[in-house]
PDB file of C-alpha atoms and ligand atoms in Angstrom:
ATOM      1  CA  MET A   1      79.293  93.214  77.310  1.00 43.00           C
ATOM      2  CA  ILE A   2      80.967  93.817  80.677  1.00 45.00           C
ATOM      3  CA  GLU A   3      82.375  96.811  79.563  1.00 50.00           C
ATOM      4  CA  THR A   4      78.854  98.398  80.785  1.00 62.00           C
ATOM      5  CA  ASP A   5      79.220  98.094  84.179  1.00 89.00           C
ATOM      6  CA  LEU A   6      81.839 101.246  84.700  1.00 96.00           C
ATOM      7  CA  LYS A   7      80.431 103.930  85.142  1.00 97.00           C
ATOM      8  CA  THR A   8      82.968 106.381  86.190  1.00 98.00           C
ATOM      9  CA  LYS A   9      84.174 109.590  84.527  1.00 97.00           C
ATOM     10  CA  PHE A  10      87.953 109.102  85.479  1.00 97.00           C
ATOM     11  CA  LEU A  11      88.792 106.033  87.252  1.00 98.00           C
ATOM     12  CA  GLY A  12      89.622 103.254  84.799  1.00 98.00           C
ATOM     13  CA  GLN A  13      88.840 105.027  81.928  1.00 97.00           C
ATOM     14  CA  ASN A  14      92.509 104.414  80.880  1.00 98.00           C
ATOM     15  CA  THR A  15      93.260 100.844  81.879  1.00 98.00           C
ATOM     16  CA  GLU A  16      96.506  98.959  81.077  1.00 98.00           C
ATOM     17  CA  TYR A  17      96.185  95.171  81.122  1.00 98.00           C
ATOM     18  CA  PHE A  18      99.246  92.762  81.797  1.00 98.00           C
ATOM     19  CA  LYS A  19      99.859  89.030  81.718  1.00 98.00           C
ATOM     20  CA  THR A  20     102.757  88.895  84.295  1.00 98.00           C
ATOM     21  CA  VAL A  21     104.139  92.159  86.205  1.00 98.00           C
ATOM     22  CA  ASP A  22     106.485  92.070  89.207  1.00 98.00           C
ATOM     23  CA  SER A  23     104.201  94.362  90.816  1.00 98.00           C
ATOM     24  CA  THR A  24     101.418  96.664  89.718  1.00 98.00           C
ATOM     25  CA  ASN A  25     102.262  99.133  91.801  1.00 98.00           C
ATOM     26  CA  ASN A  26     105.796  99.092  90.477  1.00 98.00           C
ATOM     27  CA  ILE A  27     104.340  99.000  86.989  1.00 98.00           C
ATOM     28  CA  ALA A  28     102.218 102.580  87.898  1.00 98.00           C
ATOM     29  CA  LYS A  29     105.173 104.269  89.238  1.00 97.00           C
ATOM     30  CA  LYS A  30     106.568 103.739  85.822  1.00 97.00           C
ATOM     31  CA  ASN A  31     103.980 105.568  84.612  1.00 97.00           C
ATOM     32  CA  LEU A  32     103.348 108.588  86.475  1.00 95.00           C
ATOM     33  CA  GLN A  33     102.608 110.201  83.176  1.00 95.00           C
ATOM     34  CA  LYS A  34      99.702 108.615  82.682  1.00 96.00           C
ATOM     35  CA  PRO A  35      96.025 110.430  82.964  1.00 96.00           C
ATOM     36  CA  HIS A  36      94.553 110.984  86.852  1.00 96.00           C
ATOM     37  CA  GLY A  37      92.780 107.199  87.355  1.00 98.00           C
ATOM     38  CA  THR A  38      94.923 105.108  84.855  1.00 98.00           C
ATOM     39  CA  VAL A  39      94.451 101.493  86.397  1.00 98.00           C
ATOM     40  CA  PHE A  40      97.168  98.485  85.668  1.00 98.00           C
ATOM     41  CA  VAL A  41      95.618  95.380  86.337  1.00 98.00           C
ATOM     42  CA  ALA A  42      97.867  92.055  85.731  1.00 98.00           C
ATOM     43  CA  ASP A  43      96.543  88.273  85.674  1.00 98.00           C
ATOM     44  CA  ILE A  44     100.113  87.288  87.688  1.00 98.00           C
ATOM     45  CA  GLN A  45     102.160  89.356  89.773  1.00 98.00           C
ATOM     46  CA  THR A  46     105.592  87.662  90.448  1.00 98.00           C
ATOM     47  CA  SER A  47     106.839  89.902  93.494  1.00 98.00           C
ATOM     48  CA  GLY A  48     103.217  91.082  94.840  1.00 98.00           C
ATOM     49  CA  ARG A  49     103.869  93.487  97.666  1.00 97.00           C
ATOM     50  CA  GLY A  50     102.227  93.862 100.856  1.00 95.00           C
ATOM     51  CA  ARG A  51     102.224  96.168 103.775  1.00 89.00           C
ATOM     52  CA  THR A  52     105.119  96.580 106.606  1.00 84.00           C
ATOM     53  CA  GLY A  53     107.447  95.075 103.679  1.00 87.00           C
ATOM     54  CA  LYS A  54     105.774  91.624 103.353  1.00 90.00           C
ATOM     55  CA  SER A  55     105.335  89.984 100.277  1.00 95.00           C
ATOM     56  CA  TRP A  56     101.575  89.108  98.630  1.00 97.00           C
ATOM     57  CA  PHE A  57     100.663  85.890  97.544  1.00 97.00           C
ATOM     58  CA  SER A  58      99.763  86.899  93.737  1.00 97.00           C
ATOM     59  CA  ASP A  59     101.598  84.561  91.410  1.00 96.00           C
ATOM     60  CA  ASN A  60      98.316  83.285  90.070  1.00 96.00           C
ATOM     61  CA  GLU A  61      95.466  84.250  87.890  1.00 98.00           C
ATOM     62  CA  ASP A  62      92.690  83.786  90.612  1.00 98.00           C
ATOM     63  CA  GLY A  63      92.524  87.045  92.328  1.00 98.00           C
ATOM     64  CA  LEU A  64      92.100  90.703  91.337  1.00 98.00           C
ATOM     65  CA  TRP A  65      95.618  92.281  91.592  1.00 98.00           C
ATOM     66  CA  MET A  66      95.406  96.283  90.050  1.00 98.00           C
ATOM     67  CA  SER A  67      96.932  99.453  91.111  1.00 98.00           C
ATOM     68  CA  ILE A  68      95.102 102.951  90.151  1.00 98.00           C
ATOM     69  CA  LEU A  69      97.285 105.934  89.578  1.00 97.00           C
ATOM     70  CA  LEU A  70      95.922 109.165  91.417  1.00 95.00           C
ATOM     71  CA  LYS A  71      97.175 112.562  91.173  1.00 92.00           C
ATOM     72  CA  PRO A  72      95.015 114.580  93.978  1.00 87.00           C
ATOM     73  CA  LYS A  73      94.417 118.579  93.604  1.00 77.00           C
ATOM     74  CA  ARG A  74      93.676 119.026  97.127  1.00 60.00           C
ATOM     75  CA  ASP A  75      96.565 119.203  99.664  1.00 63.00           C
ATOM     76  CA  LEU A  76      95.857 115.634 100.954  1.00 59.00           C
ATOM     77  CA  ARG A  77      97.171 115.999 104.319  1.00 57.00           C
ATOM     78  CA  ASN A  78      98.862 112.576 104.038  1.00 57.00           C
ATOM     79  CA  ILE A  79      98.789 109.037 102.007  1.00 63.00           C
ATOM     80  CA  GLU A  80      96.778 107.011 105.474  1.00 68.00           C
ATOM     81  CA  ALA A  81      93.719 109.777 105.044  1.00 80.00           C
ATOM     82  CA  LEU A  82      93.214 107.739 101.602  1.00 89.00           C
ATOM     83  CA  THR A  83      93.347 104.133 102.287  1.00 88.00           C
ATOM     84  CA  PRO A  84      90.183 103.991 104.479  1.00 92.00           C
ATOM     85  CA  VAL A  85      88.354 105.421 101.244  1.00 95.00           C
ATOM     86  CA  VAL A  86      89.648 102.910  99.228  1.00 96.00           C
ATOM     87  CA  GLY A  87      88.723 100.330 102.303  1.00 96.00           C
ATOM     88  CA  LEU A  88      85.191 101.239 102.190  1.00 97.00           C
ATOM     89  CA  ALA A  89      85.319 101.145  98.279  1.00 98.00           C
ATOM     90  CA  VAL A  90      86.434  97.505  98.354  1.00 98.00           C
ATOM     91  CA  LEU A  91      83.592  96.739 101.077  1.00 98.00           C
ATOM     92  CA  ARG A  92      81.079  98.302  98.894  1.00 98.00           C
ATOM     93  CA  ALA A  93      81.715  96.474  95.904  1.00 98.00           C
ATOM     94  CA  LEU A  94      82.067  92.956  97.314  1.00 98.00           C
ATOM     95  CA  LYS A  95      78.880  93.515  99.299  1.00 97.00           C
ATOM     96  CA  ASN A  96      77.236  94.661  95.569  1.00 96.00           C
ATOM     97  CA  ILE A  97      78.493  91.160  94.061  1.00 95.00           C
ATOM     98  CA  SER A  98      77.926  88.564  96.889  1.00 93.00           C
ATOM     99  CA  SER A  99      75.328  88.728  99.900  1.00 85.00           C
ATOM    100  CA  LEU A 100      78.231  88.430 102.281  1.00 95.00           C
ATOM    101  CA  GLN A 101      79.289  90.205 105.474  1.00 95.00           C
ATOM    102  CA  PHE A 102      82.506  91.767 105.005  1.00 97.00           C
ATOM    103  CA  SER A 103      84.185  94.003 107.533  1.00 96.00           C
ATOM    104  CA  ILE A 104      86.955  96.338 107.711  1.00 96.00           C
ATOM    105  CA  LYS A 105      90.310  95.322 109.944  1.00 94.00           C
ATOM    106  CA  TRP A 106      91.620  98.394 110.549  1.00 93.00           C
ATOM    107  CA  PRO A 107      93.541 100.296 108.658  1.00 90.00           C
ATOM    108  CA  ASN A 108      92.276  98.179 105.504  1.00 87.00           C
ATOM    109  CA  ASP A 109      92.155  94.750 105.749  1.00 94.00           C
ATOM    110  CA  ILE A 110      88.892  93.457 104.307  1.00 97.00           C
ATOM    111  CA  VAL A 111      87.905  90.184 106.141  1.00 96.00           C
ATOM    112  CA  LEU A 112      85.520  87.774 105.761  1.00 97.00           C
ATOM    113  CA  ASN A 113      84.536  84.990 108.319  1.00 95.00           C
ATOM    114  CA  SER A 114      87.457  86.198 110.260  1.00 94.00           C
ATOM    115  CA  LYS A 115      89.767  85.813 107.761  1.00 96.00           C
ATOM    116  CA  LYS A 116      91.844  88.355 105.112  1.00 96.00           C
ATOM    117  CA  ILE A 117      89.882  88.366 101.546  1.00 98.00           C
ATOM    118  CA  CYS A 118      91.657  91.767 100.354  1.00 98.00           C
ATOM    119  CA  GLY A 119      95.142  93.868 101.377  1.00 96.00           C
ATOM    120  CA  ILE A 120      95.694  97.657 100.240  1.00 96.00           C
ATOM    121  CA  LEU A 121      99.002  98.823  99.545  1.00 94.00           C
ATOM    122  CA  CYS A 122      98.902 103.210  98.721  1.00 92.00           C
ATOM    123  CA  GLU A 123     102.258 104.490  97.995  1.00 92.00           C
ATOM    124  CA  GLY A 124     102.924 108.606  97.441  1.00 90.00           C
ATOM    125  CA  VAL A 125     105.441 109.325  94.847  1.00 90.00           C
ATOM    126  CA  PHE A 126     106.850 113.030  95.435  1.00 85.00           C
ATOM    127  CA  ILE A 127     108.619 114.389  92.222  1.00 82.00           C
ATOM    128  CA  GLN A 128     109.391 118.190  92.613  1.00 78.00           C
ATOM    129  CA  GLU A 129     105.988 119.616  92.774  1.00 76.00           C
ATOM    130  CA  SER A 130     103.725 116.877  91.517  1.00 81.00           C
ATOM    131  CA  ARG A 131     101.987 114.466  93.960  1.00 86.00           C
ATOM    132  CA  SER A 132     101.056 110.880  93.042  1.00 92.00           C
ATOM    133  CA  ILE A 133      99.798 108.414  94.649  1.00 94.00           C
ATOM    134  CA  ILE A 134      99.312 104.473  94.001  1.00 96.00           C
ATOM    135  CA  CYS A 135      96.874 102.067  95.378  1.00 97.00           C
ATOM    136  CA  GLY A 136      97.129  98.943  94.994  1.00 98.00           C
ATOM    137  CA  ILE A 137      94.775  96.324  95.703  1.00 98.00           C
ATOM    138  CA  GLY A 138      94.629  92.720  95.968  1.00 98.00           C
ATOM    139  CA  ILE A 139      91.529  90.735  96.225  1.00 98.00           C
ATOM    140  CA  ASN A 140      91.337  86.986  96.543  1.00 98.00           C
ATOM    141  CA  LEU A 141      88.392  85.603  94.665  1.00 98.00           C
ATOM    142  CA  ASN A 142      88.624  82.257  92.833  1.00 98.00           C
ATOM    143  CA  GLN A 143      91.586  80.750  95.141  1.00 98.00           C
ATOM    144  CA  THR A 144      90.826  77.340  96.428  1.00 97.00           C
ATOM    145  CA  SER A 145      94.082  76.914  98.586  1.00 96.00           C
ATOM    146  CA  PHE A 146      96.658  79.598  99.842  1.00 97.00           C
ATOM    147  CA  ASP A 147     100.646  78.888 100.776  1.00 95.00           C
ATOM    148  CA  LYS A 148     100.672  77.305 104.094  1.00 95.00           C
ATOM    149  CA  SER A 149     102.034  80.255 105.652  1.00 94.00           C
ATOM    150  CA  ILE A 150      98.662  82.161 105.258  1.00 95.00           C
ATOM    151  CA  ALA A 151      96.571  79.070 104.963  1.00 95.00           C
ATOM    152  CA  GLU A 152      95.228  79.981 108.679  1.00 94.00           C
ATOM    153  CA  ILE A 153      94.556  83.889 108.306  1.00 94.00           C
ATOM    154  CA  ALA A 154      93.570  84.039 104.479  1.00 97.00           C
ATOM    155  CA  THR A 155      90.629  83.405 102.530  1.00 98.00           C
ATOM    156  CA  SER A 156      88.908  84.165  98.661  1.00 98.00           C
ATOM    157  CA  LEU A 157      85.230  84.135  97.572  1.00 98.00           C
ATOM    158  CA  LYS A 158      85.245  80.513  96.465  1.00 98.00           C
ATOM    159  CA  LYS A 159      86.546  79.364  99.397  1.00 97.00           C
ATOM    160  CA  GLU A 160      83.587  80.669 101.519  1.00 96.00           C
ATOM    161  CA  THR A 161      80.991  80.234  98.725  1.00 96.00           C
ATOM    162  CA  GLY A 162      81.895  77.274  95.911  1.00 97.00           C
ATOM    163  CA  LEU A 163      81.207  79.673  93.827  1.00 97.00           C
ATOM    164  CA  THR A 164      83.656  81.662  90.768  1.00 97.00           C
ATOM    165  CA  TYR A 165      83.563  85.049  90.449  1.00 97.00           C
ATOM    166  CA  ASN A 166      84.253  87.318  87.201  1.00 97.00           C
ATOM    167  CA  LYS A 167      87.134  89.730  88.228  1.00 97.00           C
ATOM    168  CA  LYS A 168      86.301  92.357  85.425  1.00 96.00           C
ATOM    169  CA  LYS A 169      82.896  92.692  87.059  1.00 96.00           C
ATOM    170  CA  LEU A 170      84.342  93.078  90.409  1.00 97.00           C
ATOM    171  CA  MET A 171      86.786  95.651  88.890  1.00 98.00           C
ATOM    172  CA  HIS A 172      84.337  97.495  87.355  1.00 97.00           C
ATOM    173  CA  GLU A 173      82.124  98.327  90.717  1.00 97.00           C
ATOM    174  CA  LEU A 174      85.054  98.499  92.798  1.00 98.00           C
ATOM    175  CA  LEU A 175      85.885 101.929  90.533  1.00 98.00           C
ATOM    176  CA  ASN A 176      82.408 103.254  90.502  1.00 98.00           C
ATOM    177  CA  GLU A 177      82.550 102.582  94.256  1.00 98.00           C
ATOM    178  CA  LEU A 178      86.036 104.304  94.745  1.00 98.00           C
ATOM    179  CA  GLU A 179      84.827 107.307  92.408  1.00 98.00           C
ATOM    180  CA  LEU A 180      82.104 108.523  94.220  1.00 97.00           C
ATOM    181  CA  LEU A 181      83.862 108.269  97.492  1.00 96.00           C
ATOM    182  CA  TYR A 182      87.389 109.566  95.814  1.00 93.00           C
ATOM    183  CA  ILE A 183      84.847 112.924  95.127  1.00 92.00           C
ATOM    184  CA  ASP A 184      83.533 112.773  98.547  1.00 92.00           C
ATOM    185  CA  PHE A 185      86.944 112.696 100.032  1.00 91.00           C
ATOM    186  CA  SER A 186      88.529 115.510  97.781  1.00 87.00           C
ATOM    187  CA  GLU A 187      85.888 118.154  98.752  1.00 86.00           C
ATOM    188  CA  ASN A 188      84.758 116.763 102.663  1.00 88.00           C
ATOM    189  CA  GLY A 189      87.586 114.800 103.579  1.00 88.00           C
ATOM    190  CA  LEU A 190      86.958 112.032 105.490  1.00 91.00           C
ATOM    191  CA  LYS A 191      83.835 113.659 107.373  1.00 91.00           C
ATOM    192  CA  ASN A 192      81.270 111.697 105.484  1.00 93.00           C
ATOM    193  CA  ILE A 193      82.575 108.604 105.099  1.00 94.00           C
ATOM    194  CA  LEU A 194      83.913 107.643 108.510  1.00 95.00           C
ATOM    195  CA  GLN A 195      80.177 106.573 110.131  1.00 96.00           C
ATOM    196  CA  GLU A 196      80.049 103.894 107.087  1.00 97.00           C
ATOM    197  CA  TYR A 197      83.450 103.067 108.224  1.00 96.00           C
ATOM    198  CA  LYS A 198      83.352 102.870 111.544  1.00 97.00           C
ATOM    199  CA  GLN A 199      79.872 100.689 111.236  1.00 97.00           C
ATOM    200  CA  ASN A 200      81.484  98.211 109.284  1.00 97.00           C
ATOM    201  CA  CYS A 201      85.286  98.353 111.334  1.00 96.00           C
ATOM    202  CA  ILE A 202      85.859  95.412 113.528  1.00 94.00           C
ATOM    203  CA  THR A 203      88.673  96.169 115.302  1.00 94.00           C
ATOM    204  CA  LEU A 204      86.765  98.667 117.311  1.00 95.00           C
ATOM    205  CA  GLY A 205      85.365  97.542 120.694  1.00 94.00           C
ATOM    206  CA  LYS A 206      88.231  94.639 120.429  1.00 92.00           C
ATOM    207  CA  GLU A 207      91.262  93.602 122.517  1.00 93.00           C
ATOM    208  CA  ILE A 208      94.216  93.880 119.924  1.00 93.00           C
ATOM    209  CA  LYS A 209      97.896  93.415 119.508  1.00 91.00           C
ATOM    210  CA  ILE A 210      99.858  96.288 118.197  1.00 90.00           C
ATOM    211  CA  CYS A 211     103.343  95.150 115.903  1.00 87.00           C
ATOM    212  CA  GLN A 212     105.352  98.191 114.862  1.00 81.00           C
ATOM    213  CA  ASN A 213     109.173  97.894 114.333  1.00 81.00           C
ATOM    214  CA  GLY A 214     109.600  94.236 116.281  1.00 82.00           C
ATOM    215  CA  LYS A 215     107.915  95.691 118.896  1.00 86.00           C
ATOM    216  CA  GLU A 216     104.715  93.975 120.194  1.00 88.00           C
ATOM    217  CA  SER A 217     102.078  95.524 122.608  1.00 91.00           C
ATOM    218  CA  THR A 218      98.237  94.961 123.575  1.00 92.00           C
ATOM    219  CA  ALA A 219      95.677  97.091 123.822  1.00 93.00           C
ATOM    220  CA  PHE A 220      92.287  98.054 123.692  1.00 94.00           C
ATOM    221  CA  ALA A 221      90.806  99.996 120.138  1.00 95.00           C
ATOM    222  CA  TYR A 222      87.880 102.290 121.366  1.00 96.00           C
ATOM    223  CA  ASP A 223      87.206 104.451 118.526  1.00 97.00           C
ATOM    224  CA  LEU A 224      88.786 106.046 115.263  1.00 95.00           C
ATOM    225  CA  THR A 225      89.697 109.876 115.230  1.00 94.00           C
ATOM    226  CA  GLU A 226      88.438 111.983 112.502  1.00 92.00           C
ATOM    227  CA  ASN A 227      91.367 111.142 110.250  1.00 90.00           C
ATOM    228  CA  CYS A 228      90.735 107.645 110.580  1.00 93.00           C
ATOM    229  CA  GLU A 229      93.376 106.656 113.421  1.00 93.00           C
ATOM    230  CA  LEU A 230      93.086 104.498 115.966  1.00 93.00           C
ATOM    231  CA  LEU A 231      92.330 105.414 119.391  1.00 95.00           C
ATOM    232  CA  VAL A 232      93.525 102.781 122.278  1.00 95.00           C
ATOM    233  CA  ASP A 233      93.404 102.518 125.858  1.00 95.00           C
ATOM    234  CA  MET A 234      97.113 101.128 126.763  1.00 93.00           C
ATOM    235  CA  ASP A 235      97.130  99.960 130.260  1.00 92.00           C
ATOM    236  CA  GLY A 236      94.773 102.974 131.034  1.00 95.00           C
ATOM    237  CA  GLN A 237      96.308 105.692 128.889  1.00 96.00           C
ATOM    238  CA  LYS A 238      94.947 106.682 125.913  1.00 96.00           C
ATOM    239  CA  LYS A 239      96.916 106.667 122.545  1.00 93.00           C
ATOM    240  CA  VAL A 240      96.186 107.008 118.905  1.00 93.00           C
ATOM    241  CA  VAL A 241      97.951 104.676 116.700  1.00 91.00           C
ATOM    242  CA  PHE A 242      98.640 105.699 113.190  1.00 87.00           C
ATOM    243  CA  SER A 243      98.162 103.574 110.147  1.00 80.00           C
ATOM    244  CA  GLY A 244     101.745 103.853 108.770  1.00 71.00           C
ATOM    245  CA  ASP A 245     104.496 100.613 109.791  1.00 67.00           C
ATOM    246  CA  VAL A 246     101.911  99.226 112.311  1.00 70.00           C
ATOM    247  CA  SER A 247     100.037  95.755 112.267  1.00 78.00           C
ATOM    248  CA  VAL A 248      97.570  95.081 114.721  1.00 83.00           C
ATOM    249  CA  ARG A 249      95.902  91.501 115.287  1.00 81.00           C
ATOM    250  CA  GLY A 250      93.259  90.135 117.554  1.00 79.00           C
ATOM    251  CA  ILE A 251      94.644  88.726 120.623  1.00 73.00           C
ATOM    252  CA  TYR A 252      93.523  85.262 119.755  1.00 72.00           C
ATOM    253  CA  ASP A 253      93.459  85.167 116.217  1.00 76.00           C
ATOM    254  CA  TYR A 254      93.661  87.097 112.994  1.00 74.00           C
ATOM    255  CA  VAL A 255      90.770  89.856 113.648  1.00 73.00           C
TER     256      VAL A 255
HETATM  257  C1  BTN B 301      98.625  94.383 102.192  1.00 65.14           C
HETATM  258  O1  BTN B 301      97.621  93.631 102.953  1.00 65.14           O
HETATM  259  O2  BTN B 301      99.816  93.789 103.050  1.00 65.14           O
HETATM  260  C2  BTN B 301      98.246  94.674 101.048  1.00 65.14           C
HETATM  261  C3  BTN B 301      98.742  94.386  99.872  1.00 65.14           C
HETATM  262  C4  BTN B 301      98.419  94.559  98.471  1.00 65.14           C
HETATM  263  C5  BTN B 301      98.589  93.902  97.501  1.00 65.14           C
HETATM  264  C6  BTN B 301      98.225  94.883  96.243  1.00 65.14           C
HETATM  265  S1  BTN B 301      97.928  93.246  94.731  1.00 65.14           S
HETATM  266  C7  BTN B 301      98.217  94.800  93.757  1.00 65.14           C
HETATM  267  C8  BTN B 301      99.594  95.683  94.131  1.00 65.14           C
HETATM  268  N1  BTN B 301     100.445  95.232  93.538  1.00 65.14           N
HETATM  269  C9  BTN B 301     101.252  95.222  94.811  1.00 65.14           C
HETATM  270  O3  BTN B 301     102.328  94.480  94.688  1.00 65.14           O
HETATM  271  N2  BTN B 301     100.561  94.667  95.756  1.00 65.14           N
HETATM  272  C10 BTN B 301      99.330  95.286  95.900  1.00 65.14           C
END
């Protein structure tokens, strides 16, 4: 039984499965009364959402489409501080189920062979005193082809290996890893997490394109701040890039 793979105390202890939804993030938003750590997972999303207002191709059963409802006790300075934690958990989980070389494209795309295999959309919901964070995670597992609009930049585990992967196994690995990282993050912030993130971050040491509000600029990415913001050199000036609505790409290709 795959159920035994889940070793968590709170993440995924309440999991709700759906055949078809518009977006698991939307379902989570409508279920804020559910316990901390509740997971919403769907076979198919008809209106999957990505960062910066993009859509996320997920109208198929080949990927893991899930959202985690978190109700942090500690004052999280911002949602952005949590996204690298989730990114690192996905990276660890993918490494656990395969022996492939994944990396993180800042802020939190997971990349395999220079193509995107996972995207993360964390959204905060603030109602009066209560704060919830919804972490939506999309991982391409068993697709053999992609819509032509993303075919150049997207990949799946199956495309890279020819093997078929078990979604539930990956979900449980991810929840196990995320719970460990989340507890550390809740107690210590990013202090213990940043080094592993940096070691796996493919953006550092690269010339990149930064796109924000329809404007594009180039810069050299040289480090991260203690809050995981990107430090860049732009025409000889040091600048901090906040993940919010920014999209970052290599100057020649996706990474
Ligand atoms: C991105 O890289 O742009 C983020 C993509 C996030 C996709 C996931 S799939 C599950 C959850 N539901 C959504 O509608 N989006 C996230």
